Coordinates of C-alpha atoms in Angstrom, one line a residue:
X1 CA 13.4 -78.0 41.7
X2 CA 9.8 -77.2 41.7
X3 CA 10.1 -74.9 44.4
X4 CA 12.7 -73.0 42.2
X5 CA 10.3 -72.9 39.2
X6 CA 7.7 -71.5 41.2
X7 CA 9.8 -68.5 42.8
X8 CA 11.1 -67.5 39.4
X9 CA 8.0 -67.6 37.9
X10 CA 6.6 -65.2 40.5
X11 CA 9.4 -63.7 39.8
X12 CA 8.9 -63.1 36.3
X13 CA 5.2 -62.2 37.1
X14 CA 6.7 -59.5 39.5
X15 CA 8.6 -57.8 36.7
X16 CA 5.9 -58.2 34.0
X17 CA 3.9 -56.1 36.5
X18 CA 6.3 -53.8 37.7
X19 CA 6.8 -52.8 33.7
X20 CA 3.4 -52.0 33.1
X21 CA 2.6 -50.1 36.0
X22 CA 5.9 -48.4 35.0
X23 CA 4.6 -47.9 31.3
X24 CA 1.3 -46.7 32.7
X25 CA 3.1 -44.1 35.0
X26 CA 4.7 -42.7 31.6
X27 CA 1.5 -42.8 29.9
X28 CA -0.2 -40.8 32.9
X29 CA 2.8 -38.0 32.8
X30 CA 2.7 -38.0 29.2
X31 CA -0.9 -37.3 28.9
X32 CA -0.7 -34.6 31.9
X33 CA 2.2 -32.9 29.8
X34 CA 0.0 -32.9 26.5
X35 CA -2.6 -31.4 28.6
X36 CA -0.6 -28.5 30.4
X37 CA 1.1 -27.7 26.8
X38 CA -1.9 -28.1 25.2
X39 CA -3.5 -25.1 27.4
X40 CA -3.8 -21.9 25.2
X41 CA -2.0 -19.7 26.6
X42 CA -2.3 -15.0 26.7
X43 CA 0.6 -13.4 26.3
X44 CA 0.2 -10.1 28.0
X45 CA 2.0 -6.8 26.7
X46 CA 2.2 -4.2 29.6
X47 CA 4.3 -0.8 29.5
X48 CA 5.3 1.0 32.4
X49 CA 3.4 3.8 32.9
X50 CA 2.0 4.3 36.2
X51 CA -0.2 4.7 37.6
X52 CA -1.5 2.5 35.5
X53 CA 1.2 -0.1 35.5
X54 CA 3.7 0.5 38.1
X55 CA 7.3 -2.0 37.2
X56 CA 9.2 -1.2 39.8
X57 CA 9.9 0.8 43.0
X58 CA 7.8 0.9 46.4
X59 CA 4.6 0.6 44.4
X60 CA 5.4 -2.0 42.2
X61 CA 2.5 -4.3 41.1
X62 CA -0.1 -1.4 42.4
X63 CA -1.2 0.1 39.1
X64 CA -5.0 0.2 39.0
X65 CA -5.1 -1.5 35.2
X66 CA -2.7 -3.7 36.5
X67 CA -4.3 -5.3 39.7
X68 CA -7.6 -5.3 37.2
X69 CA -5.8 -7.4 34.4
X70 CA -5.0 -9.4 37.5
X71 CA -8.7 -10.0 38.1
X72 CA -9.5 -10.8 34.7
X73 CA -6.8 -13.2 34.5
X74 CA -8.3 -15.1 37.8
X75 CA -11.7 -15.6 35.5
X76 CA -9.1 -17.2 32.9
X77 CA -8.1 -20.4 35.0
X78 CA -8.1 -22.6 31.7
X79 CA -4.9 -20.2 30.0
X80 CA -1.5 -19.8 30.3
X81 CA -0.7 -16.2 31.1
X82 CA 2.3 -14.7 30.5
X83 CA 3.6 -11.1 31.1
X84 CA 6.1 -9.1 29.2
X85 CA 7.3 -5.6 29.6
X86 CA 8.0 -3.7 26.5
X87 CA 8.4 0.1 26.0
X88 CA 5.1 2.3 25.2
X89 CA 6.2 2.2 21.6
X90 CA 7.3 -1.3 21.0
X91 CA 3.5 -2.5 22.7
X92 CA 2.2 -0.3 20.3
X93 CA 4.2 -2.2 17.1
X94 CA 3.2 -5.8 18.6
X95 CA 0.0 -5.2 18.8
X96 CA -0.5 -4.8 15.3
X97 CA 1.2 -8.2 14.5
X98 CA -0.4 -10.1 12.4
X99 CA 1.3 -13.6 12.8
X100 CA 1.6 -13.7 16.8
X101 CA -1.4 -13.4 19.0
X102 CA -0.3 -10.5 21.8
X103 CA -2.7 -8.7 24.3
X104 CA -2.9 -5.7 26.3
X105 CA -4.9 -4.4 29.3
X106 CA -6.4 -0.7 29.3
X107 CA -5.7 0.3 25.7
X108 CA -7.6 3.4 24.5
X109 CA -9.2 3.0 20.6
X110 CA -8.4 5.4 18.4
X111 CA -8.5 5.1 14.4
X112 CA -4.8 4.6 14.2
X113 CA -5.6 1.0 16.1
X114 CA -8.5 -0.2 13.9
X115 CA -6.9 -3.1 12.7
X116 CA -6.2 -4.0 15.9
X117 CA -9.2 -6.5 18.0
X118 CA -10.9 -5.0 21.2
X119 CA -12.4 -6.4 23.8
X120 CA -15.6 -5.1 26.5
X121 CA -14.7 -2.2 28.3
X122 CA -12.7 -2.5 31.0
X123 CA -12.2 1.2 32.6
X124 CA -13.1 4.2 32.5
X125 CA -12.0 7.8 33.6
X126 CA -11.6 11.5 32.8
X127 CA -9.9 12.5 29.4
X128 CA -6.6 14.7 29.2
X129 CA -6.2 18.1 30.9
X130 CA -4.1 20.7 30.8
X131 CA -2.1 20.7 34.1
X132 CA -0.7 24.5 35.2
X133 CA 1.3 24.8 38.1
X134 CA -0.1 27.7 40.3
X135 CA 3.3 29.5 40.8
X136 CA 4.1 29.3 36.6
X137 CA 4.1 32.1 34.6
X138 CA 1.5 30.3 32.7
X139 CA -1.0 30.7 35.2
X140 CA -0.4 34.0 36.6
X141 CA -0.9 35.7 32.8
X142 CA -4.3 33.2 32.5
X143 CA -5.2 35.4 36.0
X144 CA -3.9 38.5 34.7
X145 CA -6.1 37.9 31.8
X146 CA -9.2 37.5 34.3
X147 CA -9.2 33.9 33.7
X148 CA -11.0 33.5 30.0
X149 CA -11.8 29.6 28.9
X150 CA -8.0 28.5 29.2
X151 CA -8.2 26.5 26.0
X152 CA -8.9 28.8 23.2
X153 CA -6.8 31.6 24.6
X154 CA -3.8 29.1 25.2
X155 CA -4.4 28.3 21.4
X156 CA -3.7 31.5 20.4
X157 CA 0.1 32.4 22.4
X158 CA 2.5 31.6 19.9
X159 CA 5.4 31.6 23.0
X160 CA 4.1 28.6 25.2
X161 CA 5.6 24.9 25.4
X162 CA 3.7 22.5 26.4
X163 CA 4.6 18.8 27.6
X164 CA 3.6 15.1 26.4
X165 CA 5.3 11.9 27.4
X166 CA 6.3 10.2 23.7
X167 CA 4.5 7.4 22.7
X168 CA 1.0 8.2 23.9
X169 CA -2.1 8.9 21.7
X170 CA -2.2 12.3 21.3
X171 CA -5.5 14.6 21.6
X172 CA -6.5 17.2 19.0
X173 CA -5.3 19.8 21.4
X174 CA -1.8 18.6 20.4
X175 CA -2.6 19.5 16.3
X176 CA -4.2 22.8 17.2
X177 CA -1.0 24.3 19.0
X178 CA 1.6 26.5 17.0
X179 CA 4.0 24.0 15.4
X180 CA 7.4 23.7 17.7
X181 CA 4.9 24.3 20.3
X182 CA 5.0 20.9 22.0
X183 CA 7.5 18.8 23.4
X184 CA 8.0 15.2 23.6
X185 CA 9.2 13.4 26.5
X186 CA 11.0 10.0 26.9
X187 CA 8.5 8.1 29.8
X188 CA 11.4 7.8 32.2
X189 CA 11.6 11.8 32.6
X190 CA 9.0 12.9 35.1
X191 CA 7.7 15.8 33.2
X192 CA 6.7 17.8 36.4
X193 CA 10.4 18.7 37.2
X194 CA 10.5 20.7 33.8
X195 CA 7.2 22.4 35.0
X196 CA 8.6 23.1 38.8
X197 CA 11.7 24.7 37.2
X198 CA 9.3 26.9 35.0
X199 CA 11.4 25.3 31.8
X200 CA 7.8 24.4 30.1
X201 CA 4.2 26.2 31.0
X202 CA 2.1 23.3 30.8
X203 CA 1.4 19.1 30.6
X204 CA -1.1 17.3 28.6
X205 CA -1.6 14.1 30.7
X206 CA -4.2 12.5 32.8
X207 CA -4.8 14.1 35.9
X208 CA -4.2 10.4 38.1
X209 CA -0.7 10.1 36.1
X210 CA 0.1 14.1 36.8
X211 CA -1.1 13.9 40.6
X212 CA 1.0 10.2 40.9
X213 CA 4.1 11.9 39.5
X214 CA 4.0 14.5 41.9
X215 CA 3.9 12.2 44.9
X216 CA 6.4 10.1 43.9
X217 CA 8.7 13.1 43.0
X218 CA 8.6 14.4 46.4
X219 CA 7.0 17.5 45.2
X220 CA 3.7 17.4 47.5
X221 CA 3.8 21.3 47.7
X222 CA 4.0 21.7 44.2
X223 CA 0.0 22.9 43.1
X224 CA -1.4 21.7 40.4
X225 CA -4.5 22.8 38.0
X226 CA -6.2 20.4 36.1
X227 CA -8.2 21.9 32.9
X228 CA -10.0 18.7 31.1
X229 CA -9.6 19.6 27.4
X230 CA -12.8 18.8 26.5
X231 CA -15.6 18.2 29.9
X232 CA -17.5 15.9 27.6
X233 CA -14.0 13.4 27.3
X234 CA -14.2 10.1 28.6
X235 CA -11.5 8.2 28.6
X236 CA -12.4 4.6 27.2
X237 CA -9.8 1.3 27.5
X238 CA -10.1 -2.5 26.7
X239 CA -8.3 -5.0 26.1
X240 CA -6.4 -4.5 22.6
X241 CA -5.1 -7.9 21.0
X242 CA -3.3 -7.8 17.7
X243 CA -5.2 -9.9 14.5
X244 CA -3.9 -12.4 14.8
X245 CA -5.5 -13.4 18.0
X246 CA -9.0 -15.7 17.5
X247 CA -11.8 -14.7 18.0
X248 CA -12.2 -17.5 21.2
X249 CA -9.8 -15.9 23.1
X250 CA -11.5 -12.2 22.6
X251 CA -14.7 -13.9 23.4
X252 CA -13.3 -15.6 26.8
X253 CA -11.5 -12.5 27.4
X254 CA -15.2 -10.6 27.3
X255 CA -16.7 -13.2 29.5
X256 CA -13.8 -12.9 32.0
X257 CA -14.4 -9.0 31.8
X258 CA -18.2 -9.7 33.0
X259 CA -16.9 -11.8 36.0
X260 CA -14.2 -9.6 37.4
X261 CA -16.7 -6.4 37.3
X262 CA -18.6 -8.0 39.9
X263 CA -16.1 -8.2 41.9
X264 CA -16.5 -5.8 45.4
X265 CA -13.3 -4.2 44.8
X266 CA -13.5 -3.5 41.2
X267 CA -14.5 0.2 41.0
X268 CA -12.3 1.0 44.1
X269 CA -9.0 -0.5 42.2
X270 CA -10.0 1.3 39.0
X271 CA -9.6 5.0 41.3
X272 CA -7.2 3.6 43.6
X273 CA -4.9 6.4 42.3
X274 CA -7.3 9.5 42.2
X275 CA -7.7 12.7 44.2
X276 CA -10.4 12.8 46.3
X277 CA -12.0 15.6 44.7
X278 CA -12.5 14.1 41.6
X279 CA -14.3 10.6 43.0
X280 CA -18.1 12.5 42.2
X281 CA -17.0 12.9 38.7
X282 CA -15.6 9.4 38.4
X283 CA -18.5 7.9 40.4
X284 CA -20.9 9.1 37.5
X285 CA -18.8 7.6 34.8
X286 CA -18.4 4.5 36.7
X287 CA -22.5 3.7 37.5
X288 CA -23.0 5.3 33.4
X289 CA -20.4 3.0 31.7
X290 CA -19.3 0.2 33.9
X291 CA -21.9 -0.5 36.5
X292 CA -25.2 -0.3 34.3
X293 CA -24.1 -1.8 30.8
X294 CA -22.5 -5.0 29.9
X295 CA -19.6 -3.6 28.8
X296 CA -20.4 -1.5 25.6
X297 CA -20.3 2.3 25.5
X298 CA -24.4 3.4 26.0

């Protein structure tokens, strides 16, 4: 009889035990779960627009803001990031929100965004050109006409059409043409083709975007002439965030930006997609704005 007290009471103890290192387990996973969920988390707005952000095909992930959002993120081990794709013009209508907090890598400021928060400066580059193909009629009646300063003369033909992806910022080049003058392009049509088949006389883009378009095209014979709009245009990006986002995450964003720059592989990323004969140019922007300043414009 004793001996059967004693194993059930062992018994009993067994279980007591068992339950609280049961109820202990639960409290462990519970707190871990509170922790993860209470992690603030970035949601990220990208658009693809390559070479700067490259969706899909054989380059996919290789756009030079890209893989640097991907190093700014790495400095940002104590967030949840998350990535969403969205059109060039629905980005542009989230970032203004004023109830969700939404970011985006390598926005340019302009005053149609000054509600929206920026961040340090995370790139830099040259500013729009006017790209010609050398076998356009464009081009041979700038030659005919012994090659005057291509801007204000192209001002002045009332019978050009020029090219512009829809849902970009738009230089003042854009205003200063003839009205009817310009044409608007969804992003999915490669704007080049229009140029090969002499349908347009000219592109207002970046010269990385025009020069990745044309690889991709399968149009490496196709020559192109870049004329920068303006020599003294940089073009500036950050990080844009909509209001709503606190001033802690803009503030860890910043200090991530400071991290990543020292990164080895930084400024090679950031030209990853240039011709070589514009790396002088960049070179100079790069040591002027990036590598000798925290950050800020000088």
């Amino acid at each position: 009889m004793a001996d059967w007290l004693f194993t059930g009471s062992v018994a009993m103890v067994n279980v007591s035990i068992c339950r609280k290192i049961t109820m202990l387990l639960r409290a462990i996973c519970l707190l871990a779960m509170c922790s993860v969920q209470a992690r603030l988390a970035i949601h990220w707005l990208q658009a693809d627009l390559p070479p700067y952000f490259i969706q899909q095909g054989e380059f996919a992930g290789q756009g030079t803001l890209q893989r640097l959002q991907q190093l700014v993120q790495a400095e940002l081990p104590d967030y949840q990031h998350h990535e969403e794709w969205q059109s060039l013009l629905r980005r542009e209508q989230m970032l203004f929100d004023t109830a969700t907090s939404y970011c985006s890598f390598g926005i340019v400021k302009t005053p149609e965004r000054a509600a929206i928060k920026f961040s340090a400066l995370v790139s830099v580059g040259a500013g729009y050109a006017v790209t010609l193909t050398e076998h356009g009629k464009l081009y041979q009646r700038w030659l005919e006409a012994k090659q005057p300063a291509l801007l204000p003369w192209l001002i002045k033909l009332p019978d050009v059409i020029g090219l512009m992806e829809s849902g970009r910022a738009l230089p003042e080049l854009v205003n200063q043409l003839a009205p009817g003058n310009m044409l608007t392009l969804p992003i999915a049509t490669n704007p080049l083709t229009l140029l090969a088949h002499q349908r347009a006389d000219f592109l207002v883009e970046y010269p990385a975007r025009a020069e990745y378009l044309k690889r991709t095209a399968g149009m490496a014979k196709l020559k192109l002439h870049h004329h920068f709009l303006d020599e003294r245009d940089v073009n500036l990006s950050y990080v844009a965030c909509s209001p709503a986002t606190s001033d802690q995450i803009i503030n860890d964003i910043n200090a991530a930006i400071a991290k990543a720059k020292l990164h080895p592989a930084y400024q090679d990323i950031m030209f990853s997609w240039h011709e070589p004969n514009q790396m002088p140019v960049l070179e100079l922007l790069y040591h002027r704005y990036i590598g000798s300043t925290d950050g800020q414009e000088p």
